[in-house]
mmCIF file of C-alpha atoms in Angstrom:
data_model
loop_
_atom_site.group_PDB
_atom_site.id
_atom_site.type_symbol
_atom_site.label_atom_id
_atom_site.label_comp_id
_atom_site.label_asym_id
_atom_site.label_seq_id
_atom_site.Cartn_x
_atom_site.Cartn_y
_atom_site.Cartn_z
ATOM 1 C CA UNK A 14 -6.852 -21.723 6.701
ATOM 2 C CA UNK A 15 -5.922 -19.903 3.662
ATOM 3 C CA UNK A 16 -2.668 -17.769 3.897
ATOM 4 C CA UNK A 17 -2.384 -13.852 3.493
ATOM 5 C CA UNK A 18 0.817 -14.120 1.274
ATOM 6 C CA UNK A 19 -0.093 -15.545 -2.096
ATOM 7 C CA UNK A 20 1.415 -13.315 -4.397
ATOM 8 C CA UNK A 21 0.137 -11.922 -7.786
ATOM 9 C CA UNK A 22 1.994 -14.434 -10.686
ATOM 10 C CA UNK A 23 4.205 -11.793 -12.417
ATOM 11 C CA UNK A 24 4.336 -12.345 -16.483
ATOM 12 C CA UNK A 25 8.224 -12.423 -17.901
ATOM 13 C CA UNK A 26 9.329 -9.099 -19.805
ATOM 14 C CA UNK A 27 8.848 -9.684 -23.826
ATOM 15 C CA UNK A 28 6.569 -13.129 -23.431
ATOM 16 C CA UNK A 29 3.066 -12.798 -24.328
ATOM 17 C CA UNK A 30 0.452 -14.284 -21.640
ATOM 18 C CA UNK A 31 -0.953 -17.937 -21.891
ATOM 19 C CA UNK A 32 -4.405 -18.639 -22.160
ATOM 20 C CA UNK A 33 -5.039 -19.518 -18.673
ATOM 21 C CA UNK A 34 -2.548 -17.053 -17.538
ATOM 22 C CA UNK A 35 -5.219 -14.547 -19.539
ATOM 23 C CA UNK A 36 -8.391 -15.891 -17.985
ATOM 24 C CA UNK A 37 -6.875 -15.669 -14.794
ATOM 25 C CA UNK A 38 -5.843 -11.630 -14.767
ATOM 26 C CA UNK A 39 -9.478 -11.342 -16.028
ATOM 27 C CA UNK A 40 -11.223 -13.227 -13.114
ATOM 28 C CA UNK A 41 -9.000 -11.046 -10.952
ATOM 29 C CA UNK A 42 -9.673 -7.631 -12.476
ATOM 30 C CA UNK A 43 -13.762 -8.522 -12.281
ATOM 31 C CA UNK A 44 -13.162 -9.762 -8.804
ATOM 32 C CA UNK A 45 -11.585 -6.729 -7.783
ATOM 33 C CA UNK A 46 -13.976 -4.688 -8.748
ATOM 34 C CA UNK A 47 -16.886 -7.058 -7.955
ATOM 35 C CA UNK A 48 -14.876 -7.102 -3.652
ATOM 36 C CA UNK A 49 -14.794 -3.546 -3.643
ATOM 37 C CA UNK A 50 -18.076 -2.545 -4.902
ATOM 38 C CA UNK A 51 -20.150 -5.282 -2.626
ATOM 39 C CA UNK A 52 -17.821 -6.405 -0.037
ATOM 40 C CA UNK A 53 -16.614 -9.657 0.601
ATOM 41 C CA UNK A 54 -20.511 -11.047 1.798
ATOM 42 C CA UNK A 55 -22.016 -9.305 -1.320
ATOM 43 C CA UNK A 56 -19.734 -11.116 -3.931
ATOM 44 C CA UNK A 57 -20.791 -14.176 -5.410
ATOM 45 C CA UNK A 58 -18.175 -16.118 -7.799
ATOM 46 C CA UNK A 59 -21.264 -16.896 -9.771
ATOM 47 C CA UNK A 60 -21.042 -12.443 -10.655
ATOM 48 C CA UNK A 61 -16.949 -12.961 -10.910
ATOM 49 C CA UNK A 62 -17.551 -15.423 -13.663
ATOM 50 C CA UNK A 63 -20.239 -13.689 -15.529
ATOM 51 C CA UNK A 64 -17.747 -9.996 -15.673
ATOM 52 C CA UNK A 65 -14.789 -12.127 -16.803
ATOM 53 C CA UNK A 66 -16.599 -14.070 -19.289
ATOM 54 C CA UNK A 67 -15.270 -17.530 -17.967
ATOM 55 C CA UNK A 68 -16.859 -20.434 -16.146
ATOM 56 C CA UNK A 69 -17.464 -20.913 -12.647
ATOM 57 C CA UNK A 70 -15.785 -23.948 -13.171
ATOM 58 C CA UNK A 71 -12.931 -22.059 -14.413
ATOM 59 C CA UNK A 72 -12.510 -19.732 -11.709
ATOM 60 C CA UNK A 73 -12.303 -22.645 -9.596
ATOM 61 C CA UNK A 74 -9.955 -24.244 -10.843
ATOM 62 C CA UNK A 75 -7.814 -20.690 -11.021
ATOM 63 C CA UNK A 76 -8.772 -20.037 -6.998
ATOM 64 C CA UNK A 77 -9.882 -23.030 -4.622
ATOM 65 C CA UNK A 78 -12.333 -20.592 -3.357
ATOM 66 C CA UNK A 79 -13.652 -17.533 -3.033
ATOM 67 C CA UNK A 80 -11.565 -16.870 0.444
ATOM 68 C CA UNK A 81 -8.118 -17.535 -2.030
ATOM 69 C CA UNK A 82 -9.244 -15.171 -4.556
ATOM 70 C CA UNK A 83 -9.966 -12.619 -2.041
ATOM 71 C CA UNK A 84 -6.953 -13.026 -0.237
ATOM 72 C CA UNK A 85 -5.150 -12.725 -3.737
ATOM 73 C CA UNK A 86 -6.645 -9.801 -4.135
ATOM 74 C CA UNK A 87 -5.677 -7.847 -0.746
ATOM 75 C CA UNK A 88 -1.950 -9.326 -1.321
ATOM 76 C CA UNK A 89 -1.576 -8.036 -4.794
ATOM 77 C CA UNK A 90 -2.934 -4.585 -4.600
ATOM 78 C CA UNK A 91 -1.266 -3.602 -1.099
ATOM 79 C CA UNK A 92 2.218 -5.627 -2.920
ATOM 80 C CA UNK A 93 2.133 -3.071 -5.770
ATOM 81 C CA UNK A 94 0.940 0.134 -3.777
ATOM 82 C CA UNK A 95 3.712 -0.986 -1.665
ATOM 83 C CA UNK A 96 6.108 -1.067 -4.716
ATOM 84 C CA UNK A 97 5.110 2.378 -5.665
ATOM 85 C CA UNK A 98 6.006 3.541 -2.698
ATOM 86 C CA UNK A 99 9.270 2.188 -1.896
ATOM 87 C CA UNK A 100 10.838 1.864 -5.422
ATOM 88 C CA UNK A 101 13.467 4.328 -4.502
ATOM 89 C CA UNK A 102 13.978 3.495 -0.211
ATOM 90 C CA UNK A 103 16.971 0.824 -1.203
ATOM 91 C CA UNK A 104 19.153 4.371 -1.946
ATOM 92 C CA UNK A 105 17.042 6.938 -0.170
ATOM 93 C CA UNK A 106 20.017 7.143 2.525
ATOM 94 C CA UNK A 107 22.593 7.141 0.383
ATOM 95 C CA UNK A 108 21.554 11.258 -0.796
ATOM 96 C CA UNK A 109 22.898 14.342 0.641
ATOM 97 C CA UNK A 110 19.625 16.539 1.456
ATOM 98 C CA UNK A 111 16.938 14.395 3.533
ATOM 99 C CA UNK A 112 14.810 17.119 3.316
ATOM 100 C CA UNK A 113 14.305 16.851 -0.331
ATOM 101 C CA UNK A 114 14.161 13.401 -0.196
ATOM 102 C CA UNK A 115 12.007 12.981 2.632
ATOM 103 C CA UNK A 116 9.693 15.501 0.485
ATOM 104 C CA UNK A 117 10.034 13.504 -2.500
ATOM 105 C CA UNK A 118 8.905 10.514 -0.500
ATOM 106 C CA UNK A 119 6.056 11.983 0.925
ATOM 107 C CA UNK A 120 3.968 13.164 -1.714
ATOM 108 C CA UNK A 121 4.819 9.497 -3.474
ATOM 109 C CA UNK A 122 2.910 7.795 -0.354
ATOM 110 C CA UNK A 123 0.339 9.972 0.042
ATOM 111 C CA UNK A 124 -0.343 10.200 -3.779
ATOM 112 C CA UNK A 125 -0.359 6.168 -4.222
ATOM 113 C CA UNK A 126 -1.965 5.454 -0.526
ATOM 114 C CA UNK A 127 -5.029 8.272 -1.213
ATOM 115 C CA UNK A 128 -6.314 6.529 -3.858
ATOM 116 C CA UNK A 129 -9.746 6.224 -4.205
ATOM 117 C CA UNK A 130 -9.603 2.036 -4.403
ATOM 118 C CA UNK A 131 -6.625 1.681 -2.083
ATOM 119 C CA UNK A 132 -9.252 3.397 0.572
ATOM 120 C CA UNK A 133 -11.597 0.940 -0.319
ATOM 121 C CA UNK A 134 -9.300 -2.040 -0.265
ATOM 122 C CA UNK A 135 -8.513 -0.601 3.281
ATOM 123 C CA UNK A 136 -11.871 -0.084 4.339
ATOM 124 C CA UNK A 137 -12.581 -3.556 3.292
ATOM 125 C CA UNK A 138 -10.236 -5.672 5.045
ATOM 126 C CA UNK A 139 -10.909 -3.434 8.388
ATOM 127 C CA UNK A 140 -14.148 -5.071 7.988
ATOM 128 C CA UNK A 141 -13.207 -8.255 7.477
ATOM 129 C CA UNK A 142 -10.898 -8.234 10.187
ATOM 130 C CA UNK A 143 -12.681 -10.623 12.629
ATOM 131 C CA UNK A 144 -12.673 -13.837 9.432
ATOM 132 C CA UNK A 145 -10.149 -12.987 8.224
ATOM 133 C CA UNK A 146 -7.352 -11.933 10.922
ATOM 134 C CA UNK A 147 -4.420 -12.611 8.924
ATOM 135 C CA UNK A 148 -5.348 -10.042 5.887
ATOM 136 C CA UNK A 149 -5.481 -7.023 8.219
ATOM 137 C CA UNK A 150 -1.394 -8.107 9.252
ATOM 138 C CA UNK A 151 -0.647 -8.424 5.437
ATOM 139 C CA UNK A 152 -2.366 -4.884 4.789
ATOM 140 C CA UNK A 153 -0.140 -3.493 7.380
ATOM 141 C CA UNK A 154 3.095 -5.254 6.951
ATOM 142 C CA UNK A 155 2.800 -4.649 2.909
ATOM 143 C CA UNK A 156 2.228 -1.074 3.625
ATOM 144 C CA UNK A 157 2.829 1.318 7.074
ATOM 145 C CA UNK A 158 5.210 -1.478 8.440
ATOM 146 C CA UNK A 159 7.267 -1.954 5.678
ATOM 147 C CA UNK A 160 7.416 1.543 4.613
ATOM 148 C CA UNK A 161 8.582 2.475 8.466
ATOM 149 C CA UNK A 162 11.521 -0.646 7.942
ATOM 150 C CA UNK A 163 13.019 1.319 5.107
ATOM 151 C CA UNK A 164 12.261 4.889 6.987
ATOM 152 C CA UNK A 165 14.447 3.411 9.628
ATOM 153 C CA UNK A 166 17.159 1.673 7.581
ATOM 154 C CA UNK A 167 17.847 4.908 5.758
ATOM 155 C CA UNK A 168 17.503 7.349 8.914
ATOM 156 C CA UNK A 169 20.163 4.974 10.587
ATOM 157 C CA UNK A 170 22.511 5.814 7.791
ATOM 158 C CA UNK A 171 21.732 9.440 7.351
ATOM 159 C CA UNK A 172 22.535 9.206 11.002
ATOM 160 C CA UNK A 173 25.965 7.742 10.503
ATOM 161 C CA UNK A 174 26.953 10.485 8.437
ATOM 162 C CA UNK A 175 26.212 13.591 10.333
ATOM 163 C CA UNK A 176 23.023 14.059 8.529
ATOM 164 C CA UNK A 177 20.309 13.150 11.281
ATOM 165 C CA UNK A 178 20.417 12.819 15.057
ATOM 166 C CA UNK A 179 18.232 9.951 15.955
ATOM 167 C CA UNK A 180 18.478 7.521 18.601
ATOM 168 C CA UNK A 181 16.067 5.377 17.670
ATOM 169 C CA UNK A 182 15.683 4.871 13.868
ATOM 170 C CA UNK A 183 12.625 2.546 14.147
ATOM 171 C CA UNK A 184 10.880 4.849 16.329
ATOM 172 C CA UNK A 185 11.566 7.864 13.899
ATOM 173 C CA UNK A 186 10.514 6.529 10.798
ATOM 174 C CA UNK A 187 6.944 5.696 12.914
ATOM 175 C CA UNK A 188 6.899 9.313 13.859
ATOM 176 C CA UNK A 189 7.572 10.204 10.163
ATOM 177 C CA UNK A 190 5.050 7.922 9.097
ATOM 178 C CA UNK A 191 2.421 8.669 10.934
ATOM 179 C CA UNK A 192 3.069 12.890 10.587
ATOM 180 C CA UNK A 193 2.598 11.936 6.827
ATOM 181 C CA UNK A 194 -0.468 9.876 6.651
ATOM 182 C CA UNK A 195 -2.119 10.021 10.056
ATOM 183 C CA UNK A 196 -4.096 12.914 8.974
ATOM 184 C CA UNK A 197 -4.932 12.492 5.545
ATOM 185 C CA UNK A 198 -5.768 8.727 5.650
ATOM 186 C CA UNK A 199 -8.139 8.923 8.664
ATOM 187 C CA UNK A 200 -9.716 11.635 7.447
ATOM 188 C CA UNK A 201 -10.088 9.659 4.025
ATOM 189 C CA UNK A 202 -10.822 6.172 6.217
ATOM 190 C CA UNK A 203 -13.910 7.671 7.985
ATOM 191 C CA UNK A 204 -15.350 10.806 6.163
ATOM 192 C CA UNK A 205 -14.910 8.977 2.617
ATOM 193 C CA UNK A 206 -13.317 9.867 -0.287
ATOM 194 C CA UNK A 207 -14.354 13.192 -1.103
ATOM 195 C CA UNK A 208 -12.388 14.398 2.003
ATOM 196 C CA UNK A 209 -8.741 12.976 -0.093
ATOM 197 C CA UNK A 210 -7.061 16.665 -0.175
ATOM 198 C CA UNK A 211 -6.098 18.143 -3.756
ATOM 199 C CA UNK A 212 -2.801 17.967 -4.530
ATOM 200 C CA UNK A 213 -1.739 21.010 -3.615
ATOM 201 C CA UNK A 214 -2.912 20.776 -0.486
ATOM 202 C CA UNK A 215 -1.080 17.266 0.182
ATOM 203 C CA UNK A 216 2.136 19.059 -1.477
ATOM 204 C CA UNK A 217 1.671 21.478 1.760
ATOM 205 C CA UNK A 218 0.917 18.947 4.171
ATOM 206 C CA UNK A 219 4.178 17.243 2.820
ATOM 207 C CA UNK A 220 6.075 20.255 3.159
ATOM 208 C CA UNK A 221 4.863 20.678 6.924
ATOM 209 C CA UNK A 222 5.372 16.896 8.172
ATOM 210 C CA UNK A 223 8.731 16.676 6.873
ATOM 211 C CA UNK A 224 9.996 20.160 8.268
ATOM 212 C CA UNK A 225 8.084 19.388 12.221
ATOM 213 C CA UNK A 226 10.098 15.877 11.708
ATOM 214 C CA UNK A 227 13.523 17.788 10.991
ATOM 215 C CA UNK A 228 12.804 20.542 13.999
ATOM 216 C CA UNK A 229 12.912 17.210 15.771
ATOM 217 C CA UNK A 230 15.705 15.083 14.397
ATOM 218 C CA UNK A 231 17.601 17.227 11.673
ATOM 219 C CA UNK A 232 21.366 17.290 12.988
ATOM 220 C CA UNK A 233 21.285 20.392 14.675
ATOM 221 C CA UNK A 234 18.247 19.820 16.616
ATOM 222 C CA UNK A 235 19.195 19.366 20.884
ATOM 223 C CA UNK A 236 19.187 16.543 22.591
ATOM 224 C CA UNK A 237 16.121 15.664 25.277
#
């Protein structure tokens, strides 16, 4: 069974790429776009060679099969969305005004997550769900469940310093979540990408989810 969890290999600051390091960001860009435009069925390795200008020999020797170069693929773009995303959560409870940061973080997720390709990505592994099971958990822990850990890591210490009332952390940053992108992403997910809001339009919904989240939880709200 192949594993969710391969990662992306990561060149080193300064050093210029190898040859096969080379060949093997180019099988991955064709591949990419070769998954997304056919779906997993409608790619053939023999069309992943041809746009990357290797061998089929070479891509196998690069990815044991087509399943590992798929699976490569749904690890490493939900990794760096994911990165996007959370670049700045490590010291997002550490500021004084949640509401701007909240609002800061907000528009970052919805601008990276409504991407045209991430909703394919998305669309694509929903599909594949039933072969491959383990993909849809990687989609989710890479993106809405790790963006809800550090939601709740830094709502525990807003909490701690008179900043937030919330009981449940976990259970806030899942309501935050899901004010932010429940919305816009389903709307995206099954009326297709035309339907992705403008910007100023997600810079409104923004505004709203994060000040229906503070009527909720902000320090001064009253307890159930």
């Amino acid at each position: 069974m192949v594993k969710a969890s391969i990662p992306l290999e990561r060149e080193e600051p300064g050093r210029e790429p190898g040859r096969s390091e080379r060949k093997r960001a180019a099988i991955l860009d064709a591949a990419t776009e070769i998954f997304l435009r056919h779906g997993y069925l409608g790619a053939s390795m023999d069309e992943v060679a041809a746009q990357a200008e290797v061998s089929k020999q070479t891509v196998y020797k690069q990815f044991e099969s087509k399943e590992a170069l798929f699976v490569e693929i749904v690890g490493g773009m939900t990794g760096a969305a994911g990165d996007k995303v959370q670049r700045e959560i490590a010291d997002l409870g550490e500021q004084d005004d949640p509401e701007k940061q909240l609002l800061a973080y907000a528009e970052r997720q919805l601008t990276v997550v409504l991407t045209p390709r991430l909703m394919q990505l998305r669309r694509l592994v929903i599909g594949e769900a039933n072969r491959f099971p383990a993909l849809g958990r990687a989609l989710y822990d890479g993106g809405p469940g790790r963006s809800v850990a550090g939601l709740a890591a830094a709502f525990a210490r807003w909490t701690e310093r008179g900043l937030l009332g919330i009981e449940d952390p976990r259970a806030a940053a899942s309501h935050f979540n899901w004010l932010v992108m429940g919305e816009p992403v389903n709307s995206a997910m099954l009326l297709g990408d035309e339907s992705i809001p403008e910007p100023e339009a997600l810079r409104r919904h923004a505004v709203d989810s994060v000040r229906v989240f503070l009527a909720a939880y902000g320090s001064r709200a009253p307890s159930a």
